[in-house]
Short mmCIF file of C-alpha atoms in Angstrom, two decimals:
data_model
loop_
_atom_site.label_atom_id
_atom_site.label_comp_id
_atom_site.label_asym_id
_atom_site.label_seq_id
_atom_site.Cartn_x
_atom_site.Cartn_y
_atom_site.Cartn_z
CA MET A 1 31.19 10.56 7.77
CA SER A 2 28.97 10.76 10.85
CA LEU A 3 27.76 14.21 9.82
CA GLN A 4 27.40 13.28 6.14
CA ILE A 5 24.91 10.50 6.73
CA PHE A 6 22.62 12.85 8.67
CA ARG A 7 22.64 15.75 6.18
CA THR A 8 19.08 16.94 5.60
CA LYS A 9 17.45 18.00 2.37
CA HIS A 10 16.13 21.51 1.88
CA VAL A 11 12.34 21.77 1.73
CA ALA A 12 11.68 22.89 -1.84
CA ALA A 13 8.78 25.04 -2.97
CA GLU A 14 5.96 23.05 -4.54
CA ASP A 15 5.75 25.36 -7.53
CA ASP A 16 9.13 24.21 -8.74
CA SER A 17 8.31 22.59 -12.08
CA SER A 18 11.84 21.57 -13.07
CA HIS A 19 11.12 17.91 -12.28
CA GLY A 20 9.59 17.38 -15.72
CA LEU A 21 6.49 15.50 -14.51
CA LYS A 22 3.08 16.68 -15.65
CA ARG A 23 0.67 18.34 -13.17
CA CYS A 24 -2.69 16.90 -14.20
CA LEU A 25 -4.28 15.11 -11.21
CA SER A 26 -7.35 16.62 -9.51
CA THR A 27 -8.66 16.09 -5.97
CA TRP A 28 -11.06 13.52 -7.40
CA ASP A 29 -8.22 11.65 -9.12
CA LEU A 30 -6.14 11.59 -5.94
CA THR A 31 -9.02 10.37 -3.77
CA PHE A 32 -9.79 7.62 -6.27
CA LEU A 33 -6.09 6.70 -6.39
CA GLY A 34 -6.29 6.13 -2.64
CA ILE A 35 -9.51 4.13 -2.87
CA GLY A 36 -8.07 2.19 -5.81
CA ALA A 37 -5.03 1.17 -3.76
CA ILE A 38 -6.84 0.47 -0.49
CA ILE A 39 -9.93 -1.52 -1.51
CA GLY A 40 -8.64 -4.77 -2.93
CA THR A 41 -6.96 -7.75 -1.31
CA GLY A 42 -7.98 -6.62 2.16
CA ILE A 43 -11.73 -6.53 1.72
CA PHE A 44 -12.02 -9.36 -0.82
CA VAL A 45 -9.53 -11.85 0.70
CA LEU A 46 -8.10 -10.96 4.11
CA THR A 47 -11.47 -10.21 5.74
CA GLY A 48 -12.48 -13.85 5.66
CA ILE A 49 -9.06 -15.30 6.44
CA ALA A 50 -8.58 -13.02 9.46
CA ALA A 51 -12.08 -13.82 10.72
CA ALA A 52 -11.59 -17.58 10.36
CA THR A 53 -8.07 -17.83 11.79
CA GLN A 54 -7.44 -14.74 13.94
CA SER A 55 -10.40 -12.77 15.21
CA GLY A 56 -13.75 -14.45 14.53
CA PRO A 57 -16.65 -11.96 14.20
CA ALA A 58 -14.47 -9.53 16.18
CA VAL A 59 -12.58 -8.96 12.92
CA VAL A 60 -14.66 -5.77 12.94
CA LEU A 61 -12.60 -4.65 15.95
CA SER A 62 -9.40 -5.64 14.12
CA PHE A 63 -10.35 -3.28 11.30
CA VAL A 64 -11.24 -0.51 13.76
CA ILE A 65 -7.87 -0.84 15.56
CA ALA A 66 -5.87 -0.93 12.30
CA GLY A 67 -7.98 1.95 10.99
CA PHE A 68 -7.18 4.14 14.00
CA ALA A 69 -3.45 3.46 13.60
CA CYS A 70 -3.70 4.42 9.94
CA ALA A 71 -5.79 7.52 10.71
CA PHE A 72 -3.08 8.97 12.96
CA ALA A 73 -0.46 8.18 10.30
CA ALA A 74 -2.67 9.64 7.54
CA LEU A 75 -2.95 12.97 9.34
CA SER A 76 0.83 13.10 9.60
CA TYR A 77 1.17 12.16 5.93
CA ALA A 78 -1.27 14.93 5.02
CA GLU A 79 0.74 17.55 6.92
CA LEU A 80 4.05 16.55 5.36
CA ALA A 81 2.56 16.08 1.88
CA SER A 82 1.22 19.64 1.93
CA SER A 83 4.38 21.23 3.35
CA VAL A 84 7.40 19.12 2.31
CA GLY A 85 5.90 17.75 -0.92
CA GLY A 86 7.89 15.78 -3.46
CA CYS A 87 7.02 12.46 -5.09
CA GLY A 88 9.12 10.38 -2.70
CA SER A 89 6.44 10.00 -0.01
CA ALA A 90 7.87 8.94 3.37
CA TYR A 91 11.35 8.83 1.84
CA GLY A 92 11.25 12.54 1.00
CA TYR A 93 9.75 13.50 4.36
CA SER A 94 12.44 11.55 6.23
CA TYR A 95 15.13 13.26 4.15
CA ALA A 96 13.90 16.65 5.34
CA ALA A 97 13.37 15.60 8.98
CA PHE A 98 16.06 13.06 9.88
CA GLY A 99 18.73 13.19 7.24
CA GLU A 100 20.07 11.04 4.45
CA LEU A 101 20.72 7.69 6.13
CA ILE A 102 17.23 7.41 7.65
CA ALA A 103 15.74 8.59 4.34
CA TRP A 104 17.66 5.88 2.51
CA ILE A 105 16.51 3.19 4.95
CA ILE A 106 12.87 4.19 4.62
CA GLY A 107 13.17 4.51 0.83
CA TRP A 108 14.74 1.05 0.63
CA ASP A 109 11.96 -0.18 2.88
CA LEU A 110 9.30 1.33 0.57
CA LEU A 111 10.82 -0.42 -2.45
CA LEU A 112 10.19 -3.71 -0.68
CA GLU A 113 6.67 -2.70 0.40
CA TYR A 114 5.48 -1.59 -3.03
CA GLY A 115 7.36 -4.15 -5.13
CA ILE A 116 6.30 -7.20 -3.12
CA SER A 117 2.74 -5.83 -2.85
CA VAL A 118 2.34 -5.66 -6.63
CA ALA A 119 3.75 -9.17 -7.13
CA ALA A 120 1.62 -10.60 -4.29
CA VAL A 121 -1.59 -9.01 -5.55
CA ALA A 122 -0.78 -10.21 -9.09
CA ASN A 123 -0.78 -13.78 -7.77
CA GLY A 124 -4.23 -13.25 -6.26
CA TRP A 125 -5.45 -11.60 -9.47
CA SER A 126 -4.21 -14.60 -11.45
CA GLY A 127 -6.31 -17.00 -9.37
CA TYR A 128 -9.51 -15.01 -9.89
CA PHE A 129 -8.79 -14.50 -13.58
CA ASN A 130 -8.27 -18.22 -14.15
CA ASN A 131 -11.45 -18.99 -12.19
CA ALA A 132 -13.34 -16.65 -14.52
CA LEU A 133 -11.85 -18.39 -17.58
CA THR A 134 -12.78 -21.78 -16.10
CA ALA A 135 -16.35 -20.62 -15.55
CA ILE A 136 -16.73 -19.88 -19.27
CA GLY A 137 -15.06 -23.16 -20.27
CA MET A 138 -11.63 -21.77 -21.24
CA PRO A 139 -9.28 -22.72 -18.37
CA LEU A 140 -5.55 -22.19 -18.77
CA PRO A 141 -3.27 -25.24 -18.47
CA GLU A 142 -2.16 -25.70 -14.86
CA MET A 143 1.51 -25.39 -15.82
CA LEU A 144 0.82 -21.80 -16.96
CA THR A 145 -0.86 -20.75 -13.69
CA LYS A 146 1.67 -21.96 -11.12
CA ALA A 147 5.25 -21.10 -10.21
CA PRO A 148 7.92 -23.78 -10.77
CA LYS A 149 8.12 -24.46 -7.02
CA LEU A 150 4.43 -25.39 -7.07
CA GLY A 151 4.83 -27.76 -10.00
CA GLY A 152 4.09 -25.36 -12.86
CA LEU A 153 6.15 -23.57 -15.49
CA ILE A 154 5.14 -19.94 -14.93
CA ASN A 155 2.21 -18.02 -13.48
CA LEU A 156 1.46 -16.43 -16.84
CA PRO A 157 -1.59 -14.31 -15.89
CA ALA A 158 0.31 -12.80 -12.92
CA SER A 159 3.23 -11.80 -15.14
CA GLY A 160 0.96 -10.69 -17.97
CA ILE A 161 -1.18 -8.26 -15.97
CA ILE A 162 1.93 -6.50 -14.62
CA LEU A 163 3.28 -6.06 -18.16
CA ILE A 164 -0.10 -4.66 -19.30
CA LEU A 165 -0.06 -2.15 -16.43
CA MET A 166 3.52 -1.29 -17.39
CA GLY A 167 2.28 -0.22 -20.82
CA LEU A 168 -0.52 1.83 -19.29
CA LEU A 169 1.83 3.68 -16.93
CA VAL A 170 4.26 4.41 -19.76
CA MET A 171 1.43 6.12 -21.71
CA GLY A 172 0.92 8.73 -19.00
CA VAL A 173 -0.35 9.33 -15.48
CA LYS A 174 -3.64 10.94 -16.57
CA GLN A 175 -4.57 7.90 -18.68
CA SER A 176 -3.65 5.66 -15.75
CA ALA A 177 -5.79 7.73 -13.38
CA GLN A 178 -8.79 7.58 -15.74
CA THR A 179 -8.49 3.79 -15.99
CA ASN A 180 -8.23 3.59 -12.22
CA ASN A 181 -11.35 5.74 -11.76
CA ALA A 182 -13.41 3.46 -14.03
CA MET A 183 -12.32 0.28 -12.25
CA VAL A 184 -12.87 1.83 -8.81
CA PHE A 185 -16.47 2.51 -9.85
CA VAL A 186 -16.89 -1.17 -10.83
CA LYS A 187 -15.62 -2.51 -7.52
CA LEU A 188 -17.65 -0.03 -5.47
CA LEU A 189 -20.72 -1.21 -7.39
CA THR A 190 -19.96 -4.85 -6.50
CA ILE A 191 -19.51 -3.92 -2.82
CA ALA A 192 -22.87 -2.13 -2.94
CA VAL A 193 -24.47 -5.30 -4.36
CA PHE A 194 -22.98 -7.40 -1.53
CA ILE A 195 -24.23 -4.98 1.12
CA ALA A 196 -27.70 -4.84 -0.45
CA VAL A 197 -27.99 -8.65 -0.46
CA ALA A 198 -26.27 -9.34 2.88
CA VAL A 199 -28.20 -6.81 4.96
CA PHE A 200 -31.41 -8.84 4.48
CA ASN A 201 -29.75 -12.20 5.28
CA VAL A 202 -27.99 -11.53 8.58
CA ASN A 203 -28.33 -14.22 11.25
CA PRO A 204 -27.28 -12.70 14.62
CA ALA A 205 -26.39 -16.19 15.88
CA ASN A 206 -23.34 -16.10 13.58
CA TRP A 207 -21.87 -13.33 15.73
CA HIS A 208 -21.59 -15.69 18.73
CA PRO A 209 -19.02 -16.26 20.10
CA PHE A 210 -17.89 -12.76 19.17
CA MET A 211 -14.23 -13.13 20.24
CA PRO A 212 -13.40 -16.85 20.00
CA PHE A 213 -9.64 -16.20 19.86
CA GLY A 214 -9.47 -13.51 22.56
CA TRP A 215 -7.37 -10.37 22.28
CA PHE A 216 -3.91 -11.83 21.66
CA GLU A 217 -2.06 -15.12 22.04
CA THR A 218 1.23 -16.52 20.75
CA MET A 219 1.07 -20.17 19.73
CA PRO A 220 3.90 -22.70 20.37
CA ASP A 221 4.83 -22.57 16.67
CA GLY A 222 5.32 -18.79 16.83
CA LYS A 223 2.05 -17.95 15.07
CA THR A 224 -0.18 -15.33 16.66
CA SER A 225 -3.96 -15.13 17.05
CA GLY A 226 -6.58 -12.84 18.56
CA VAL A 227 -8.09 -9.47 17.72
CA LEU A 228 -4.74 -7.62 17.95
CA ALA A 229 -2.97 -10.21 15.78
CA GLY A 230 -5.87 -9.89 13.35
CA ALA A 231 -5.35 -6.12 13.31
CA SER A 232 -1.70 -6.58 12.31
CA ILE A 233 -2.81 -8.82 9.43
CA VAL A 234 -5.80 -6.82 8.14
CA PHE A 235 -3.54 -3.77 8.27
CA PHE A 236 -2.51 -4.95 4.78
CA ALA A 237 -6.02 -3.90 3.75
CA TYR A 238 -5.11 -0.26 4.40
CA VAL A 239 -1.79 -0.28 2.56
CA GLY A 240 -2.07 2.18 -0.30
CA PHE A 241 -3.36 5.49 1.04
CA ASP A 242 0.29 6.52 1.40
CA ALA A 243 0.67 6.01 -2.36
CA VAL A 244 -1.42 9.18 -2.83
CA SER A 245 1.51 11.18 -1.43
CA THR A 246 3.77 9.92 -4.23
CA ALA A 247 1.62 11.94 -6.67
CA ALA A 248 2.67 15.29 -5.16
CA GLU A 249 4.52 16.45 -8.27
CA GLU A 250 1.67 15.48 -10.59
CA ALA A 251 -1.17 17.01 -8.55
CA LYS A 252 -2.69 20.25 -9.84
CA ASP A 253 -2.80 21.87 -6.38
CA PRO A 254 -0.80 19.55 -4.08
CA GLN A 255 -0.96 21.67 -0.94
CA ARG A 256 -4.76 21.54 -0.96
CA ASP A 257 -5.54 18.34 -2.86
CA LEU A 258 -3.10 15.86 -1.27
CA PRO A 259 -4.45 16.14 2.31
CA ILE A 260 -8.01 15.80 1.00
CA GLY A 261 -7.11 12.77 -1.14
CA ILE A 262 -5.25 10.99 1.68
CA ILE A 263 -7.80 11.56 4.44
CA ALA A 264 -10.94 11.16 2.32
CA SER A 265 -9.85 7.85 0.78
CA LEU A 266 -8.83 6.37 4.15
CA ALA A 267 -12.01 7.50 5.92
CA PHE A 268 -14.26 6.17 3.16
CA CYS A 269 -12.50 2.78 3.00
CA THR A 270 -12.49 2.35 6.80
CA VAL A 271 -16.28 2.72 6.91
CA ILE A 272 -16.66 0.26 4.02
CA TYR A 273 -14.37 -2.29 5.73
CA ILE A 274 -16.31 -2.14 8.99
CA ILE A 275 -19.68 -2.55 7.24
CA VAL A 276 -18.53 -5.41 4.99
CA SER A 277 -16.70 -7.36 7.72
CA GLY A 278 -19.68 -7.03 10.05
CA LEU A 279 -22.14 -8.23 7.40
CA LEU A 280 -19.82 -11.00 6.16
CA THR A 281 -19.56 -12.60 9.61
CA GLY A 282 -23.30 -12.06 10.09
CA VAL A 283 -24.52 -13.92 7.00
CA VAL A 284 -22.30 -17.02 7.40
CA SER A 285 -20.28 -18.55 10.23
CA TYR A 286 -16.73 -17.20 10.51
CA THR A 287 -15.49 -20.82 10.37
CA ASP A 288 -16.60 -21.00 6.71
CA LEU A 289 -14.57 -17.99 5.59
CA ASN A 290 -11.03 -19.37 5.34
CA VAL A 291 -11.14 -19.31 1.51
CA SER A 292 -9.47 -17.21 -1.18
CA SER A 293 -12.67 -15.33 -2.05
CA PRO A 294 -14.74 -15.10 1.15
CA VAL A 295 -17.18 -12.41 -0.06
CA ALA A 296 -18.11 -14.32 -3.23
CA HIS A 297 -18.09 -17.59 -1.25
CA ALA A 298 -20.60 -16.17 1.24
CA MET A 299 -22.95 -15.25 -1.59
CA THR A 300 -22.68 -18.78 -2.99
CA LEU A 301 -23.50 -20.30 0.42
CA LEU A 302 -26.60 -18.07 0.57
CA GLY A 303 -27.66 -19.27 -2.90
CA PHE A 304 -27.07 -15.98 -4.71
CA ASN A 305 -24.85 -17.31 -7.50
CA TRP A 306 -25.43 -14.25 -9.71
CA ALA A 307 -24.15 -12.00 -6.91
CA SER A 308 -21.15 -14.28 -6.42
CA ALA A 309 -20.27 -14.01 -10.13
CA LEU A 310 -20.69 -10.22 -10.09
CA ILE A 311 -18.49 -9.90 -7.01
CA SER A 312 -15.78 -12.03 -8.62
CA THR A 313 -15.78 -9.57 -11.53
CA GLY A 314 -15.42 -6.72 -9.05
CA VAL A 315 -12.50 -8.49 -7.39
CA ILE A 316 -10.62 -8.67 -10.69
CA ALA A 317 -11.19 -4.92 -11.22
CA GLY A 318 -10.35 -4.21 -7.59
CA LEU A 319 -7.05 -6.06 -7.57
CA THR A 320 -6.10 -4.41 -10.87
CA THR A 321 -6.43 -0.93 -9.38
CA VAL A 322 -4.38 -1.96 -6.32
CA MET A 323 -1.55 -3.11 -8.56
CA LEU A 324 -1.80 -0.01 -10.76
CA VAL A 325 -1.56 2.49 -7.89
CA LEU A 326 1.18 0.64 -5.97
CA TYR A 327 3.18 0.16 -9.19
CA TYR A 328 2.80 3.90 -9.85
CA GLY A 329 3.97 4.73 -6.31
CA LEU A 330 7.01 2.46 -6.61
CA THR A 331 8.23 4.14 -9.80
CA ARG A 332 7.87 7.63 -8.31
CA ILE A 333 9.85 6.70 -5.20
CA ILE A 334 12.70 5.26 -7.31
CA PHE A 335 12.53 8.38 -9.49
CA ALA A 336 12.89 10.62 -6.41
CA MET A 337 15.80 8.58 -4.98
CA SER A 338 17.57 8.63 -8.33
CA ARG A 339 17.08 12.39 -8.67
CA ASP A 340 18.74 12.81 -5.26
CA GLY A 341 21.72 10.73 -6.38
CA LEU A 342 21.07 7.82 -4.02
CA LEU A 343 20.30 5.57 -6.99
CA SER A 344 21.78 5.69 -10.49
CA PRO A 345 20.84 8.79 -12.58
CA PHE A 346 19.69 6.28 -15.20
CA PHE A 347 16.35 6.16 -13.37
CA SER A 348 15.60 9.89 -13.22
CA ARG A 349 15.15 10.51 -16.95
CA VAL A 350 11.65 11.63 -17.93
CA HIS A 351 10.41 10.84 -21.43
CA PRO A 352 9.77 14.18 -23.19
CA LYS A 353 6.59 13.01 -24.92
CA THR A 354 4.75 11.06 -22.20
CA GLN A 355 6.33 12.99 -19.30
CA THR A 356 6.75 9.74 -17.38
CA PRO A 357 9.92 8.01 -16.05
CA VAL A 358 9.76 5.29 -18.72
CA ARG A 359 13.04 3.58 -17.77
CA VAL A 360 11.93 3.03 -14.17
CA ILE A 361 8.48 1.85 -15.22
CA VAL A 362 9.86 -0.73 -17.68
CA LEU A 363 12.58 -2.06 -15.35
CA CYS A 364 10.19 -2.38 -12.41
CA GLY A 365 7.62 -4.07 -14.62
CA ILE A 366 10.08 -6.69 -15.87
CA VAL A 367 11.40 -7.45 -12.37
CA MET A 368 7.95 -7.67 -10.75
CA ALA A 369 6.57 -9.74 -13.63
CA ALA A 370 9.42 -12.21 -13.11
CA ILE A 371 8.82 -12.36 -9.34
CA ALA A 372 5.06 -12.82 -9.79
CA GLY A 373 5.54 -15.45 -12.50
CA PHE A 374 8.26 -17.59 -10.95
CA MET A 375 7.96 -17.15 -7.16
CA PRO A 376 5.18 -18.32 -4.83
CA LEU A 377 5.04 -15.46 -2.34
CA GLY A 378 3.30 -16.91 0.71
CA ASP A 379 4.42 -15.20 3.91
CA LEU A 380 6.08 -12.33 2.02
CA ALA A 381 2.80 -10.39 2.34
CA GLU A 382 3.72 -9.95 6.01
CA LEU A 383 6.92 -8.21 4.85
CA VAL A 384 4.70 -5.60 3.24
CA ASN A 385 3.01 -4.94 6.57
CA ILE A 386 6.16 -4.54 8.62
CA GLY A 387 7.75 -2.29 6.01
CA THR A 388 4.69 -0.06 5.80
CA LEU A 389 4.33 0.18 9.57
CA ALA A 390 7.99 1.21 9.88
CA ALA A 391 7.37 3.97 7.31
CA PHE A 392 4.30 5.15 9.20
CA VAL A 393 6.22 5.37 12.49
CA LEU A 394 8.88 7.55 10.87
CA VAL A 395 6.34 9.82 9.17
CA CYS A 396 4.59 10.46 12.50
CA PHE A 397 7.96 11.12 14.16
CA GLY A 398 8.90 13.37 11.25
CA VAL A 399 5.97 15.68 12.00
CA LEU A 400 7.26 16.13 15.57
CA VAL A 401 10.85 16.70 14.46
CA LEU A 402 9.97 19.27 11.78
CA ARG A 403 7.66 21.14 14.19
CA ILE A 404 10.80 21.68 16.33
CA THR A 405 13.55 22.08 13.71
CA LYS A 406 11.49 24.06 11.16
CA PRO A 407 8.77 25.81 13.19
CA ASP A 408 8.31 28.56 10.56
CA MET A 409 7.84 26.17 7.62
CA ARG A 410 4.58 26.82 5.75
CA ARG A 411 2.03 24.14 6.66
CA PRO A 412 -1.20 24.44 4.60
CA PHE A 413 -2.51 21.43 6.55
CA ARG A 414 -1.59 20.73 10.19
CA SER A 415 -2.19 17.44 11.98
CA PRO A 416 -4.60 18.32 14.81
CA PHE A 417 -3.83 17.90 18.52
CA SER A 418 -0.09 17.70 17.89
CA PRO A 419 1.95 16.19 19.48
CA LEU A 420 -0.81 13.83 20.69
CA PHE A 421 -1.94 12.41 17.34
CA PRO A 422 1.58 11.87 15.88
CA VAL A 423 2.65 10.19 19.14
CA LEU A 424 -0.44 7.95 19.09
CA GLY A 425 0.39 7.09 15.46
CA MET A 426 3.94 6.09 16.44
CA LEU A 427 2.77 3.99 19.38
CA SER A 428 -0.10 2.22 17.58
CA CYS A 429 1.95 1.38 14.47
CA SER A 430 4.89 0.19 16.61
CA ALA A 431 2.50 -2.03 18.59
CA LEU A 432 1.11 -3.59 15.39
CA MET A 433 4.70 -4.35 14.32
CA GLY A 434 5.18 -6.16 17.62
CA PHE A 435 2.23 -8.47 16.89
CA LEU A 436 3.87 -9.80 13.69
CA PRO A 437 5.72 -13.18 13.72
CA SER A 438 9.45 -13.32 14.49
CA LEU A 439 10.26 -14.78 11.04
CA THR A 440 8.88 -11.62 9.45
CA TRP A 441 11.22 -9.52 11.58
CA LEU A 442 14.19 -11.67 10.49
CA ARG A 443 13.40 -11.24 6.78
CA PHE A 444 12.90 -7.50 7.28
CA THR A 445 16.28 -7.20 9.03
CA ILE A 446 18.06 -9.03 6.20
CA TRP A 447 16.52 -6.64 3.64
CA LEU A 448 17.62 -3.60 5.66
CA VAL A 449 21.19 -4.94 5.99
CA LEU A 450 21.35 -5.31 2.20
CA GLY A 451 20.14 -1.71 1.91
CA LEU A 452 22.87 -0.43 4.23
CA ILE A 453 25.49 -2.18 2.11
CA VAL A 454 24.18 -0.43 -1.00
CA TYR A 455 24.10 2.93 0.79
CA PHE A 456 27.65 2.86 2.12
CA THR A 457 29.16 1.48 -1.10
CA TYR A 458 27.27 3.68 -3.60
CA SER A 459 24.59 6.09 -2.41
CA MET A 460 26.58 8.02 0.19
CA HIS A 461 29.27 8.89 -2.36
CA HIS A 462 26.92 9.87 -5.20
CA SER A 463 24.38 11.89 -3.20
CA LYS A 464 23.49 15.26 -4.72
CA LEU A 465 23.83 16.77 -1.23
CA ALA A 466 27.43 15.54 -1.11
CA SER A 467 28.28 17.62 -4.18
CA THR A 468 26.70 20.78 -2.79
CA LYS A 469 28.40 20.76 0.61
#
């Protein structure tokens, strides 16, 4: 058994079209998928919360630190996406580099990351949507906007938007990408409006003190604060660029387009985050930003109510694209795991007309709609961070392993300064994991234990590699 669990998957040629998915995504589509997934909760929500409770105006440094960690990981993702390919993202890369057990663990980890992300963002989307309805005099009853634990019946908007996205994804990936592109344009327009207004209203006094919480401190209650703790929180703002790699089997020219899409989307969003966080803490005091919509709130405090309303519209579009891309990524990872035999073959059927894995899309939609509608998520967002960081560490390590074990493998894109950049990616992402609270680590461990039970009772015995060896 010890050898079985470390069996590695052969690196397949990217021109293998037997998977049944449709190659229709351009470089532009892939870059906008990345931007669609990245710019959302982070810039519109976490920027203010991290500034008010973790970093102060030095939240800019938190974004820079998290951005560097992601940049090293993105270069590793780009190398493996262009050479290993497959729609399984870090799961597929780990299968080729480390073997089946590690691949299963990281795949199981990604299911948590993407699934909880969609449900968490849906809760945020619901709040903005209901605020918009209230503004036009059509508020929903409170019992239809809160989970039972919070005194309501169901968070209906949160469940509803996931089911709408389910229908869109069933129709086809090209239609989904076109919808994403349109909404990305809307949210970039709202960010441009904020920058245009804020740049003329900066008060440098708001940047003092610049680092009120210091670099890092652990409180008696186990909570953490400081610039480094802020970096581990705003890291959530970068979650999503890895979803681009799940589109490998639907990209027109994956070996060229995937590295461009991954790196371009991350670089663009990092610059936007730094500009917006710097301006946000410059126009109002960081102590006023611990609200659910800090960017719109800042505009209201400045007296620009029209800009606040426009930004709220952009938030709704922005959060929609985040859910769409992460939902898409989740279904492709399950599809890849099912195709490898680690999950039931029920999930690897592609609909002949839409060329999408309809069964996976529908099942995921129903489950996530139920979670979003009936569960208040709270600290579960931190689970997303720790799961993503673990995936990033393994991807960076995977580059090093495959450089040694498969030195002759074709690599259309190579991470520069190897092994330095992959090692820096491993170290920086591991450090950010260390800055997360202990309760998050406990929840993450429980999820991984459940995954190991599933692997040893089902996946190991049904693996496609088991039947070929």
